[in-house]
Structure formats: structure tokens, C-alpha cells
Amino acid sequence: MATFDARMVRGDIAQFNRVINNHPLTYLDSGATTLPPRTVLEAMNRYYELHHANVHRGVYQTAAEATAIYEGAREAVATFINAPGGAEEVVFTKNATEAFNLLAKSWGASQLKSGDVVLLSEMEHHANIVPWFQLRESHGIEVRFIGVGDDFRLDLSNLDELLRGVKLVSLTGMSNVLGTINPIKDLARAAHAAGALIALDGAQSVAHSATDVQDLDVDFLAFSAHKMLGPTGIGVLWARRELLEAMPPFLGGGGMIADVSVNGFTFAPPPARFEAGTPPIAEAAGLLAAVRYMSSLGMANVAAHEADLTADALTRLAGTFGERVRIIGPSNVVDRGGVISLDVQGVHPHDVSQVLDQHGVCIRPGHHCAKPLMKRFGLSATARVSFGPYSLVQDTDALLEALADAVSMFG
Amino acid sequence: MNSLDDLYREIILDHYRTPRNRGELPPPAVRVEGFNPLCGDEIVVHLAVTDGVIADIKLTGQGCSISQASSSLMSAAVKGKSLEQVRAVISSFKQLMTLEESVDQSPANLRSLGEIAALQGVVKFPVRIKCATLAWNTLAQALDELPS
Ligand SMILES: Cc1ncc(COP(=O)(O)O)c(C=O)c1O
């Protein structure tokens, strides 16, 4: 039975005890990376202290323990996302970005030919754009974009037309700039009806609501551990078994082979095929702990908590600042997550963030690796606030106070 | 503790709100774009040089208060100056933006810099140094591109 209390989550994170510029830390940058709870750090420490050994093929006890931890993480992730084929469908990468590169450079390069279309959206992160542009250069594929409407949602009015000739649709579950949550289940149905596969960028969505790949009926899923209370250095590409089996290796080396002789090599079955070299074992231990922790909170509870915080923040931002602070994203919490991009009239996002830092408030200015989206709305940057499971209304209080300071300083 | 007032001096906010020498110059003026890919700050310097003197300078661009105020202050500081003087101002400004203890921060030296000395507080906020130097690097590049 899941229990959720944001104050308890906060209590599990030592960084919240810090004082920054004479103010308690107000961390509102979970969209960039989340703060890991103690249990994640302890799991990594315990691994290094007691179980550290290289994984696979080790006969001695600690090597078997390290392997069990590493493979246990794979099992836990498979359960967390409800992978139909279990742990063997879970490939560990460095992060979501590497997962997309693996997808484009292995699946894309082997399955797509000149003229095939990959359909993205204007709200994608560069991680889900640049690898496809690279494939366009090397393989002559076409990259097409679903536009974003003035309501900050995907413009699906001409979807049938956009889907023509498409082999893969690759979309974010939740925009890391707008907070918009996309109708992935509907889009998966439309993609499949058009004969295309669909990849989900779960970097933002996985940490803030439940992700069930069978219910969504997606074919690929990419995400990073560090955005879901886990450590940096490990991410996931999940794909249905038969898709992984058809994919050639991405990187070559130890661990990914079936056999090597002076004449050549044959490669291992998935997921080992895609994990050349010593993998991020301690990070897998951390990810395992993070998955257990998030599961114990209950993803529905996390989503509800963040929706409450977001609704409160949107109302108070509008009430306090009116036209002075424009929200670049949906103004209500329907199909919207806890990422709030601000455009403060007369104060550049970097200056907003600088003033907020003086209040111990951490937000992120910039283009958030989504330049096509920035261009769409005629902006070069926004000041982005984002919540996590440990966020509290008091964080919004601090945000509003610091923002008022920024607004009055710049007049 | 570094005070925000060190960073956002009144002169800086004034140049940010009311930038000097905004606009463009037609060819044969030299036009050079400067870009800070990390934060998206953008400066375009248009430079008209006659007889070894900056006869006119105009700027366009967008970005944070520090990058835009710095470019405005720079334009006011170099307009009408000889190229030799301009190179000297650029090098003094770069000095001002270094974190080394050896740099002369004495009142007399700062006074000789005029209004651009208002930017000295930026060094206490190291992430913002590149915002302040963008215009100056772009100007230096424009000088290099002048037909000899
Ligand atoms: C939507 C989205 N996709 C992909 C990424 C890339 O994640 P990572 O940098 O961990 O590879 C991010 C992170 O900023 C993101 O927000």
C-alpha cells in the first residue's frame, strides 16, 4: 500500500537542510534533475562498500551479488513500466539522450531507408531531435514536426496528413518547458493505424505519473534515472523484445559479444548486445532504490500532489503579478504537469534566476534544450520552475516573494 | 556575501532599460554577430571607421541585463575613439573581468575606466562574466575584420 507525505520525502533529502544566501534552500529545478533521497545514496554506498565487483561471469560471491544488484535493477525497472517481455527488454544507457542515440543509430540506421519519415513535435527536447537530424544526414530520412498551437498543445488537426509515410513517431510524454502532457495513448493508436511505431520520451513524465508501456501501447521508451530521484550516469531504453532483437549493436567491446575470434565477432542477444563495457553498476543500485522509493510513494499520489502544487502556483502567480508574468504553457492543470515556464516582462530569465538565487530559490533560465519550441513562441529563453515529490507550498511562497523582488528591482 | 546591488548598479539598469546606440549601419560598415550559445545572449555590432576613428557604432541583439547593458556602455565608451584607444579600452575591460587578485581595482584605475567601471561587480558572480564580455569580444572581432 503506497503512502505519501511530501514532508517525509523532503526529510529524506539532506540538501534541504542547506542555507543558501541566508535563506533555506528552495529547490524548484526538478525538471533538470531531482534530488535523490537518502535510500538511493545508501544503496550506492552499500554496493561500493560491500558488494563491489565486476558484473557477469564472476564466480566468486561478491561478483554474483553485484550481478544480482545490477540485474535486479533491470527487473525493477521492467515492473515499474510494466514491460510485457520483462527485464530482457530493458537496456541500460548513460541517460535518456544516449537512449535516443541508441534508438536512432541502431534501430533507425538499420530499419529506415532514404525517404522514410520520422515524425517529432515542435516541443521536443534536443535529445529527441538531433539524433534524427544526424540520421537524415547519413541515411536521407525525412524529419517532420507536429506543430504546437497557441494553447501550448500539439496541433493534431492535420495528423492524418502528417502521418503519411511515417515509420516512427517519437514524442515527449510531457514538455520540459510547457508542462504540457501529451495524449500518448491516442497518438500510439493513430501511429499504429498508419503503420508506424511510436517512441516515448519519458524523461519528464516517468517521474511524475505512472508509465505503463502496455496500457499506452508504445514501442520504445527512453528516460534518465536522475530525473526520477535516482543518480546521474544511468538511463533506460525500453523496447519490445522483437524490436530489440532486430537491432544491431551500438557500441562494440566486452559484454556485448557472443563470440570473438581473429576473424570477427558475433553479438550477444539483447539487452547485453547494447551494453558494451563495464556498466554503471553503482548507478543501477541507486536506480533500483529510486524505483522502489517511487513505487512506495505511489505514482498516482505523486501526480496528484504535483497537480495541487501546480494549480496553486498558477493561481497565485496570476493573482500576484497579472500581466507582468506570462505563463508559457497551459494555464490550468488539465493534462499538465509541474513545470511552469515564466516570461517576466522587462526582466530577462537570467536576471530573474540571479535575483531568485539571492533568496536561495533555484530555478532554471534558458532555452531548456528546446530551441524549436522557443522559436515557435518568439522567445530566446524562459525562467522555468519545476516541482518534485518533495516540493511544498512553502516553496511557492519563497518563489513569489523572490519574484516580487526581481520585478521591483527592474521596475 | 555578494550583494545584488554590486551586480545591478543603477547605471547598469539604466543602460539596460534605455540602451544607447541601438540600431544598424548600412554597408560598408562592418557587421559582426556575437553569440553566447549557453544562455542565448546575442549581440550584433555595426562599426563604421573613418580615418582610424570609430565614426559610428550601432548595436542590436537581445539577452540579459548584463549583456545588453555592457554592450550599451561599450558603445558609449568607444564611439569617437581612435582604434588604438579602443584596443586599450577593450584590454582594460578584459582586465576588469578577470578574477586575478593582481588586477588593479584601485579607485584611481576604476575612475579612468569611466562608466564601464560599473560592471566591476560582475566578477563577483563568475557565471555572469561571459554575459558582460560578449559585446567586447564581438567588438574585438569586428576590429580584426576591418579592411586594412
Ligand atoms: C523531455 C526531455 N527529454 C530528454 C532529456 C534528456 O535527458 P538527459 O540529459 O538526462 O539525457 C530531458 C532532460 O533535460 C528532457 O527534459
Coordinates of C-alpha atoms and ligand atoms in Angstrom, one line a residue:
Chain A
M1 CA 0.0 0.0 0.0
A2 CA 1.5 3.3 -1.1
T3 CA 1.8 6.1 1.5
F4 CA 2.7 9.6 0.5
D5 CA 3.7 12.6 2.5
A6 CA 5.7 15.2 0.8
R7 CA 7.2 16.4 4.1
M8 CA 8.6 12.9 4.7
V9 CA 10.1 12.8 1.2
R10 CA 11.7 16.2 2.0
G11 CA 13.1 14.8 5.3
D12 CA 14.9 12.1 3.3
I13 CA 16.9 14.7 1.4
A14 CA 19.8 16.3 3.2
Q15 CA 20.2 19.1 0.7
F16 CA 17.0 20.7 2.1
N17 CA 18.9 21.5 5.3
R18 CA 21.2 23.8 3.4
V19 CA 21.1 27.5 3.8
I20 CA 21.8 29.5 0.6
N21 CA 22.5 33.2 0.8
N22 CA 20.9 33.3 4.3
H23 CA 17.7 31.5 3.1
P24 CA 16.7 27.9 3.3
L25 CA 17.1 26.1 0.0
T26 CA 14.1 26.3 -2.2
Y27 CA 14.7 23.8 -4.9
L28 CA 12.5 24.3 -7.9
D29 CA 14.5 22.7 -10.7
S30 CA 13.4 19.1 -10.6
G31 CA 12.8 19.2 -14.4
A32 CA 16.6 19.5 -14.8
T33 CA 17.4 16.9 -12.2
T34 CA 15.8 15.6 -9.0
L35 CA 17.3 15.4 -5.5
P36 CA 17.9 11.8 -4.5
P37 CA 16.6 10.6 -1.2
R38 CA 19.0 9.0 1.4
T39 CA 18.0 5.5 0.5
V40 CA 19.4 5.9 -3.1
L41 CA 22.7 7.2 -1.8
E42 CA 22.8 4.4 0.8
A43 CA 22.2 1.8 -1.8
M44 CA 25.1 3.1 -3.9
N45 CA 27.3 3.3 -0.9
R46 CA 26.4 -0.2 0.3
Y47 CA 27.2 -1.5 -3.1
Y48 CA 30.6 0.1 -3.2
E49 CA 31.4 -0.9 0.5
L50 CA 30.2 -4.5 0.5
H51 CA 29.4 -5.8 -3.0
H52 CA 31.7 -4.0 -5.4
A53 CA 32.9 -6.4 -8.1
N54 CA 32.5 -6.5 -11.8
V55 CA 29.3 -8.0 -13.1
H56 CA 28.7 -11.1 -15.2
R57 CA 30.8 -14.2 -15.4
G58 CA 32.3 -13.7 -12.0
V59 CA 32.2 -17.0 -10.0
Y60 CA 33.1 -15.6 -6.5
Q61 CA 30.3 -14.5 -4.2
T62 CA 30.6 -10.7 -4.3
A63 CA 30.7 -10.8 -8.1
A64 CA 27.4 -12.8 -8.0
E65 CA 26.0 -10.2 -5.6
A66 CA 27.0 -7.3 -7.9
T67 CA 25.4 -9.1 -10.8
A68 CA 22.2 -9.7 -8.7
I69 CA 22.0 -6.0 -7.9
Y70 CA 22.6 -4.9 -11.5
E71 CA 20.1 -7.4 -12.9
G72 CA 17.7 -6.7 -10.0
A73 CA 17.6 -3.1 -11.2
R74 CA 16.6 -4.3 -14.6
E75 CA 13.8 -6.3 -13.1
A76 CA 12.6 -3.4 -11.0
V77 CA 12.5 -1.1 -14.0
A78 CA 10.6 -3.7 -16.1
T79 CA 8.0 -3.9 -13.4
F80 CA 7.9 -0.2 -12.9
I81 CA 7.0 0.4 -16.5
N82 CA 5.1 -2.9 -16.9
A83 CA 7.3 -4.2 -19.7
P84 CA 5.5 -7.1 -21.4
G85 CA 8.6 -9.1 -22.0
G86 CA 10.2 -8.4 -18.6
A87 CA 13.7 -7.4 -17.7
E88 CA 15.3 -8.5 -21.0
E89 CA 13.6 -5.6 -22.7
V90 CA 15.3 -3.1 -20.5
V91 CA 18.6 -1.7 -21.9
F92 CA 20.7 0.4 -19.6
T93 CA 22.3 3.5 -21.1
K94 CA 24.0 6.6 -19.8
N95 CA 20.9 8.8 -19.8
A96 CA 17.8 9.5 -22.0
T97 CA 20.0 11.2 -24.5
E98 CA 22.1 8.1 -25.1
A99 CA 18.9 6.0 -25.3
F100 CA 17.7 8.2 -28.2
N101 CA 21.1 7.9 -29.8
L102 CA 20.9 4.2 -29.5
L103 CA 17.4 4.2 -31.0
A104 CA 18.4 6.4 -33.9
K105 CA 21.8 4.9 -34.6
S106 CA 20.8 1.2 -34.2
W107 CA 17.1 0.9 -34.9
G108 CA 16.9 3.9 -37.2
A109 CA 20.1 3.2 -39.2
S110 CA 19.1 -0.5 -39.7
Q111 CA 15.4 -0.2 -40.3
L112 CA 15.0 3.1 -42.1
K113 CA 15.9 4.0 -45.6
S114 CA 16.1 7.1 -47.7
G115 CA 12.7 8.9 -47.8
D116 CA 11.2 7.2 -44.7
V117 CA 9.7 9.7 -42.3
V118 CA 10.3 10.2 -38.6
L119 CA 7.6 12.4 -37.0
L120 CA 8.5 14.5 -34.0
S121 CA 6.9 17.6 -32.4
E122 CA 7.9 21.2 -32.0
M123 CA 8.1 20.7 -28.3
E124 CA 10.8 18.0 -28.3
H125 CA 14.0 18.2 -26.3
H126 CA 17.1 18.3 -28.5
A127 CA 17.8 14.8 -27.3
N128 CA 14.8 13.7 -29.4
I129 CA 15.7 15.9 -32.4
V130 CA 19.4 16.0 -33.1
P131 CA 19.9 12.1 -33.4
W132 CA 17.2 12.2 -36.1
F133 CA 18.8 15.1 -37.9
Q134 CA 22.0 13.1 -37.9
L135 CA 20.2 10.2 -39.4
R136 CA 18.8 12.5 -42.0
E137 CA 22.3 13.4 -42.9
S138 CA 23.6 9.8 -43.0
H139 CA 20.6 8.0 -44.4
G140 CA 18.4 10.6 -46.1
I141 CA 15.4 10.1 -43.9
E142 CA 12.8 12.9 -43.6
V143 CA 12.2 14.5 -40.3
R144 CA 8.7 16.1 -39.8
F145 CA 7.3 18.0 -36.9
I146 CA 3.8 18.2 -35.3
G147 CA 3.2 21.9 -34.6
V148 CA 2.3 23.4 -31.2
G149 CA -0.8 25.5 -31.1
D150 CA -1.3 28.8 -29.3
D151 CA -2.9 26.7 -26.5
F152 CA 0.6 25.2 -25.9
R153 CA -0.7 21.8 -27.0
L154 CA 0.1 19.6 -30.0
D155 CA -1.8 20.7 -33.1
L156 CA -3.3 17.4 -34.2
S157 CA -5.7 18.9 -36.7
N158 CA -3.8 17.5 -39.7
L159 CA -2.4 14.4 -38.1
D160 CA -3.6 12.0 -40.8
E161 CA -1.6 14.1 -43.4
L162 CA 1.4 14.3 -41.1
L163 CA 1.4 10.5 -40.6
R164 CA 1.8 9.8 -44.3
G165 CA 4.9 7.8 -45.0
V166 CA 5.9 7.8 -41.3
K167 CA 7.8 4.9 -39.9
L168 CA 8.3 6.2 -36.4
V169 CA 6.6 8.8 -34.3
S170 CA 8.8 10.0 -31.4
L171 CA 7.3 12.3 -28.8
T172 CA 7.7 13.5 -25.3
G173 CA 5.2 12.4 -22.7
M174 CA 5.5 15.8 -21.0
S175 CA 7.1 19.0 -22.3
N176 CA 10.1 20.1 -20.2
V177 CA 9.3 23.7 -21.0
L178 CA 5.5 24.0 -21.2
G179 CA 4.5 21.2 -18.8
T180 CA 2.0 20.0 -21.4
I181 CA 1.2 16.3 -21.1
N182 CA 0.6 14.8 -24.5
P183 CA -2.1 12.2 -25.4
I184 CA 0.4 9.4 -26.0
K185 CA -2.2 6.6 -25.9
D186 CA -4.3 8.3 -28.7
L187 CA -1.2 9.0 -30.6
A188 CA 0.1 5.5 -30.3
R189 CA -3.3 4.2 -31.7
A190 CA -3.0 6.7 -34.6
A191 CA 0.6 5.8 -35.3
H192 CA -0.1 2.1 -35.3
A193 CA -3.1 2.6 -37.6
A194 CA -0.8 4.4 -40.0
G195 CA 1.7 1.5 -39.9
A196 CA 4.3 3.4 -37.8
L197 CA 5.9 2.6 -34.5
I198 CA 5.9 5.1 -31.6
A199 CA 8.7 6.1 -29.2
L200 CA 8.0 7.9 -25.9
D201 CA 10.4 10.3 -24.4
G202 CA 9.7 9.7 -20.7
A203 CA 12.5 11.9 -19.3
Q204 CA 9.9 14.2 -17.7
S205 CA 6.8 12.1 -17.5
V206 CA 8.2 8.9 -15.9
A207 CA 9.0 10.7 -12.6
H208 CA 5.7 12.4 -12.2
S209 CA 3.0 9.9 -13.1
A210 CA 2.6 6.2 -13.7
T211 CA 4.1 4.9 -17.0
D212 CA 2.6 1.7 -18.3
V213 CA 4.0 0.8 -21.7
Q214 CA 1.4 -1.8 -22.3
D215 CA -1.5 0.5 -21.5
L216 CA 0.0 3.3 -23.5
D217 CA 0.8 0.8 -26.2
V218 CA 4.1 2.4 -27.1
D219 CA 7.1 0.6 -28.8
F220 CA 10.0 2.4 -27.3
L221 CA 10.6 4.3 -24.1
A222 CA 13.6 6.4 -23.0
F223 CA 14.3 8.0 -19.7
S224 CA 17.0 9.0 -17.2
A225 CA 17.4 7.9 -13.6
H226 CA 18.5 11.3 -12.4
K227 CA 15.1 12.9 -13.1
M228 CA 13.3 10.3 -11.0
L229 CA 15.2 10.6 -7.7
G230 CA 17.9 8.3 -9.0
P231 CA 21.6 9.0 -9.6
T232 CA 23.2 10.5 -12.7
G233 CA 25.0 8.2 -15.1
I234 CA 22.3 5.7 -15.9
G235 CA 19.3 5.8 -18.2
V236 CA 17.0 3.3 -19.9
L237 CA 15.9 2.4 -23.4
W238 CA 13.0 0.0 -23.2
A239 CA 11.8 -1.6 -26.4
R240 CA 9.6 -4.6 -27.2
R241 CA 11.7 -7.7 -27.5
E242 CA 11.3 -8.4 -31.2
L243 CA 12.4 -4.8 -32.0
L244 CA 15.5 -5.1 -29.8
E245 CA 16.3 -8.5 -31.4
A246 CA 16.3 -6.9 -34.9
M247 CA 18.6 -4.1 -33.8
P248 CA 22.4 -4.3 -34.4
P249 CA 24.9 -3.3 -31.6
F250 CA 25.5 0.3 -31.0
L251 CA 28.9 0.3 -29.3
G252 CA 31.4 -2.6 -29.6
G253 CA 33.5 -4.2 -26.9
G254 CA 33.3 -6.5 -23.9
G255 CA 30.0 -7.7 -22.7
M256 CA 28.1 -7.4 -25.9
I257 CA 29.6 -10.3 -27.8
A258 CA 28.6 -13.9 -28.2
D259 CA 32.0 -14.9 -29.7
V260 CA 35.1 -13.2 -30.9
S261 CA 38.0 -14.8 -32.9
V262 CA 40.7 -13.3 -35.0
N263 CA 38.3 -13.4 -37.9
G264 CA 35.5 -11.4 -36.4
F265 CA 32.7 -11.5 -33.8
T266 CA 29.1 -12.4 -33.3
F267 CA 27.0 -10.4 -30.9
A268 CA 25.0 -11.3 -27.8
P269 CA 21.2 -11.2 -27.5
P270 CA 19.6 -8.1 -26.0
P271 CA 19.9 -6.4 -23.6
A272 CA 23.6 -7.4 -23.3
R273 CA 24.1 -6.6 -27.0
F274 CA 23.7 -2.9 -26.3
E275 CA 25.7 -2.7 -23.1
A276 CA 29.4 -2.8 -24.1
G277 CA 32.0 -2.5 -21.4
T278 CA 31.6 -2.3 -17.6
P279 CA 28.2 -0.9 -17.0
P280 CA 27.2 1.7 -14.4
I281 CA 26.7 -0.8 -11.6
A282 CA 26.6 1.5 -8.6
E283 CA 24.2 3.7 -10.5
A284 CA 22.0 0.7 -11.2
A285 CA 21.9 0.1 -7.5
G286 CA 20.8 3.7 -7.0
L287 CA 18.2 3.4 -9.7
L288 CA 16.9 0.2 -8.1
A289 CA 16.4 2.1 -4.8
A290 CA 14.8 5.0 -6.6
V291 CA 12.3 2.8 -8.3
R292 CA 11.4 1.1 -5.0
Y293 CA 11.1 4.5 -3.4
M294 CA 8.9 6.0 -6.1
S295 CA 6.8 2.9 -6.1
S296 CA 6.3 3.2 -2.3
L297 CA 5.2 6.7 -2.7
G298 CA 2.7 5.7 -5.4
M299 CA 2.9 7.4 -8.8
A300 CA -0.7 8.5 -8.6
N301 CA -0.1 10.2 -5.3
V302 CA 3.0 12.0 -6.7
A303 CA 1.0 13.1 -9.7
A304 CA -1.9 14.4 -7.5
H305 CA 0.5 16.2 -5.2
E306 CA 2.3 18.0 -8.0
A307 CA -1.0 18.9 -9.7
D308 CA -2.1 20.6 -6.4
L309 CA 1.1 22.5 -6.2
T310 CA 0.9 23.5 -9.9
A311 CA -2.7 24.7 -9.6
D312 CA -1.9 26.7 -6.5
A313 CA 1.2 28.2 -8.1
L314 CA -0.6 29.1 -11.4
T315 CA -3.4 30.8 -9.5
R316 CA -1.1 32.8 -7.2
L317 CA 1.3 33.8 -10.0
A318 CA -1.6 35.2 -12.0
G319 CA -3.2 36.8 -8.9
T320 CA 0.1 38.4 -7.7
F321 CA 1.7 39.5 -11.0
G322 CA -1.1 39.7 -13.5
E323 CA 0.1 40.6 -17.0
R324 CA 3.6 41.2 -15.7
V325 CA 4.4 37.4 -15.6
R326 CA 3.2 35.5 -18.6
I327 CA 3.0 31.7 -18.2
I328 CA 4.4 29.9 -21.3
G329 CA 2.2 26.8 -21.0
P330 CA -1.3 25.8 -20.3
S331 CA -3.0 27.9 -17.6
N332 CA -4.9 25.1 -15.9
V333 CA -3.8 21.7 -14.7
V334 CA -5.7 19.5 -17.2
D335 CA -3.1 17.4 -18.9
R336 CA -0.4 19.4 -17.4
G337 CA 2.5 18.6 -15.1
G338 CA 4.5 20.6 -12.6
V339 CA 6.8 22.5 -15.0
I340 CA 6.0 26.2 -15.2
S341 CA 7.8 28.5 -17.6
L342 CA 7.7 32.2 -16.9
D343 CA 8.2 35.1 -19.1
V344 CA 8.6 38.1 -16.8
Q345 CA 8.0 41.3 -18.7
G346 CA 11.1 43.6 -18.6
V347 CA 13.3 41.1 -16.7
H348 CA 15.4 38.6 -18.6
P349 CA 15.2 35.0 -17.3
H350 CA 18.9 35.1 -16.3
D351 CA 18.3 38.1 -14.2
V352 CA 15.2 36.6 -12.7
S353 CA 17.2 33.5 -11.7
Q354 CA 20.1 35.6 -10.4
V355 CA 17.7 37.6 -8.1
L356 CA 16.0 34.3 -7.0
D357 CA 19.3 32.7 -6.2
Q358 CA 19.9 35.5 -3.7
H359 CA 16.8 34.2 -2.0
G360 CA 18.0 30.6 -2.1
V361 CA 15.5 29.8 -4.8
C362 CA 16.8 27.5 -7.5
I363 CA 15.1 27.8 -10.9
R364 CA 16.5 27.4 -14.4
P365 CA 16.8 30.1 -17.1
G366 CA 17.4 29.4 -20.7
H367 CA 16.1 27.5 -23.8
H368 CA 15.9 24.2 -21.9
C369 CA 17.3 22.4 -24.9
A370 CA 14.1 23.0 -26.8
K371 CA 15.1 25.8 -29.3
P372 CA 12.5 25.0 -31.9
L373 CA 9.8 25.5 -29.3
M374 CA 11.4 28.7 -28.1
K375 CA 11.4 29.9 -31.7
R376 CA 7.8 28.9 -32.1
F377 CA 6.8 31.3 -29.3
G378 CA 9.3 34.1 -30.2
L379 CA 11.4 33.6 -27.1
S380 CA 15.0 33.1 -26.5
A381 CA 14.6 31.9 -23.0
T382 CA 12.2 31.3 -20.2
A383 CA 12.6 31.2 -16.4
R384 CA 11.5 27.6 -15.5
V385 CA 10.1 26.5 -12.2
S386 CA 9.6 22.8 -11.7
F387 CA 8.2 20.7 -8.8
G388 CA 9.2 17.3 -7.5
P389 CA 7.6 14.9 -5.0
Y390 CA 9.4 16.8 -2.1
S391 CA 8.1 20.2 -3.2
L392 CA 5.8 22.0 -0.8
V393 CA 3.6 25.1 -0.9
Q394 CA 6.2 26.9 1.1
D395 CA 8.5 26.7 -2.0
T396 CA 5.9 28.6 -4.0
D397 CA 5.7 31.2 -1.1
A398 CA 9.5 31.7 -1.4
L399 CA 9.2 31.8 -5.2
L400 CA 6.6 34.5 -5.1
E401 CA 8.5 36.6 -2.6
A402 CA 11.7 36.4 -4.6
L403 CA 9.9 37.1 -7.9
A404 CA 8.4 40.2 -6.4
D405 CA 11.9 41.4 -5.5
A406 CA 13.1 40.8 -9.1
V407 CA 10.1 42.6 -10.5
S408 CA 10.6 45.6 -8.3
M409 CA 14.3 45.8 -8.8
F410 CA 13.9 46.0 -12.5
G411 CA 11.0 48.4 -12.2
Chain B
M1 CA 28.0 37.7 0.8
N2 CA 27.8 39.2 -2.6
S3 CA 25.2 41.7 -2.8
L4 CA 22.9 42.0 -5.8
D5 CA 23.5 45.7 -5.7
D6 CA 27.1 45.1 -6.7
L7 CA 25.8 43.4 -9.9
Y8 CA 22.8 45.5 -10.7
R9 CA 24.2 49.1 -10.3
E10 CA 21.8 51.9 -11.2
I11 CA 24.0 52.7 -14.3
I12 CA 23.6 49.1 -15.5
L13 CA 19.9 49.1 -15.1
D14 CA 19.7 52.4 -16.8
H15 CA 21.6 51.2 -19.8
Y16 CA 19.5 48.0 -19.9
R17 CA 16.2 49.9 -19.9
T18 CA 17.4 52.7 -22.2
P19 CA 20.2 51.2 -24.3
R20 CA 22.4 53.7 -26.2
N21 CA 23.4 53.4 -29.9
R22 CA 20.7 50.8 -30.8
G23 CA 20.3 50.1 -34.5
E24 CA 22.1 49.1 -37.6
L25 CA 24.5 50.7 -40.0
P26 CA 24.5 50.1 -43.8
P27 CA 27.5 48.7 -45.6
P28 CA 30.3 49.4 -45.9
A29 CA 30.1 49.3 -42.1
V30 CA 31.5 46.1 -40.6
R31 CA 28.8 43.8 -39.1
V32 CA 29.8 41.1 -36.7
E33 CA 27.5 38.8 -34.7
G34 CA 28.4 37.6 -31.2
F35 CA 26.5 34.7 -29.6
N36 CA 26.6 33.1 -26.2
P37 CA 25.2 29.6 -27.0
L38 CA 24.8 28.7 -23.4
C39 CA 22.3 31.4 -22.5
G40 CA 21.2 32.6 -25.9
D41 CA 22.6 36.2 -25.5
E42 CA 23.1 37.8 -28.8
I43 CA 24.9 41.0 -29.9
V44 CA 25.3 42.4 -33.4
V45 CA 27.9 45.1 -33.7
H46 CA 27.9 47.5 -36.6
L47 CA 31.1 49.5 -36.9
A48 CA 31.9 52.5 -39.2
V49 CA 35.5 53.5 -39.2
T50 CA 36.8 56.6 -40.8
D51 CA 40.5 57.7 -40.7
G52 CA 41.3 55.3 -37.9
V53 CA 38.5 56.5 -35.7
I54 CA 35.2 54.9 -34.8
A55 CA 32.9 57.3 -36.5
D56 CA 29.8 55.4 -35.5
I57 CA 28.8 52.2 -33.7
K58 CA 25.3 50.7 -33.6
L59 CA 24.1 47.5 -31.8
T60 CA 21.3 45.1 -32.0
G61 CA 20.7 42.0 -30.0
Q62 CA 18.9 40.5 -27.1
G63 CA 19.8 39.0 -23.8
C64 CA 20.1 39.6 -20.1
S65 CA 20.6 43.0 -18.4
I66 CA 24.3 42.4 -18.0
S67 CA 25.0 41.5 -21.7
Q68 CA 22.8 44.3 -23.0
A69 CA 24.0 47.0 -20.6
S70 CA 27.6 46.0 -21.2
S71 CA 27.1 46.5 -24.9
S72 CA 25.4 49.8 -24.4
L73 CA 28.2 51.0 -22.1
M74 CA 30.8 49.8 -24.5
S75 CA 29.2 51.6 -27.4
A76 CA 29.3 54.9 -25.5
A77 CA 32.9 54.3 -24.4
V78 CA 34.3 53.6 -27.8
K79 CA 32.4 56.0 -30.1
G80 CA 34.6 58.7 -31.5
K81 CA 37.8 57.0 -30.2
S82 CA 40.8 56.0 -32.3
L83 CA 41.3 52.3 -33.0
E84 CA 44.3 52.4 -30.8
Q85 CA 42.3 53.9 -27.9
V86 CA 39.6 51.3 -28.4
R87 CA 42.0 48.4 -28.2
A88 CA 43.3 49.9 -25.0
V89 CA 39.7 50.2 -23.6
I90 CA 39.0 46.6 -24.6
S91 CA 42.1 45.3 -22.8
S92 CA 41.3 47.4 -19.7
F93 CA 37.8 46.0 -19.6
K94 CA 39.1 42.4 -20.0
Q95 CA 41.4 43.1 -17.1
L96 CA 38.4 44.2 -15.0
M97 CA 36.6 40.9 -15.8
T98 CA 39.4 38.7 -14.6
L99 CA 39.3 37.0 -11.2
E100 CA 43.0 37.5 -10.5
E101 CA 44.0 39.3 -7.3
S102 CA 46.7 41.2 -9.2
V103 CA 44.3 43.3 -11.2
D104 CA 44.4 46.9 -10.2
Q105 CA 41.0 47.6 -8.6
S106 CA 42.1 50.9 -7.1
P107 CA 39.7 53.8 -7.2
A108 CA 42.0 55.8 -9.5
N109 CA 42.2 53.0 -12.0
L110 CA 38.5 52.4 -11.9
R111 CA 37.9 56.1 -12.4
S112 CA 40.0 56.0 -15.6
L113 CA 37.6 53.5 -17.0
G114 CA 34.6 55.8 -16.7
E115 CA 31.1 54.4 -16.7
I116 CA 32.2 50.9 -17.7
A117 CA 33.7 50.5 -14.2
A118 CA 30.1 50.0 -13.1
L119 CA 30.5 46.4 -14.4
Q120 CA 33.2 45.5 -12.0
G121 CA 30.7 43.9 -9.6
V122 CA 30.1 41.2 -12.3
V123 CA 33.3 39.4 -11.3
K124 CA 31.7 38.5 -8.0
F125 CA 29.2 36.5 -10.0
P126 CA 31.5 34.4 -12.2
V127 CA 28.7 32.8 -14.2
R128 CA 27.8 36.2 -15.5
I129 CA 31.3 37.2 -16.7
K130 CA 30.6 35.8 -20.1
C131 CA 27.4 37.9 -20.4
A132 CA 29.5 41.0 -19.7
T133 CA 32.3 40.2 -22.1
L134 CA 30.2 39.1 -25.1
A135 CA 29.9 42.6 -26.6
W136 CA 33.6 43.3 -26.1
N137 CA 34.7 40.1 -27.7
T138 CA 32.4 40.8 -30.6
L139 CA 33.8 44.3 -31.0
A140 CA 37.4 42.9 -30.9
Q141 CA 36.4 40.5 -33.7
A142 CA 34.9 43.4 -35.7
L143 CA 38.2 45.3 -35.3
D144 CA 40.0 42.3 -36.7
E145 CA 37.7 42.2 -39.7
L146 CA 38.2 45.8 -40.7
P147 CA 39.6 46.1 -44.2
S148 CA 43.3 47.1 -43.8
Ligands
LIG1 C1 11.9 15.9 -22.3 C2 13.4 15.6 -22.1 N1 13.9 14.7 -22.9 C3 15.2 14.3 -22.8 C4 16.0 14.9 -21.8 C5 17.5 14.5 -21.8 O1 17.8 13.9 -20.5 P1 19.3 13.6 -20.2 O2 20.0 14.9 -20.2 O3 19.3 13.0 -18.8 O4 19.8 12.7 -21.2 C6 15.5 15.8 -21.0 C7 16.3 16.5 -19.9 O5 16.5 17.6 -19.8 C8 14.1 16.2 -21.1 O6 13.6 17.1 -20.3

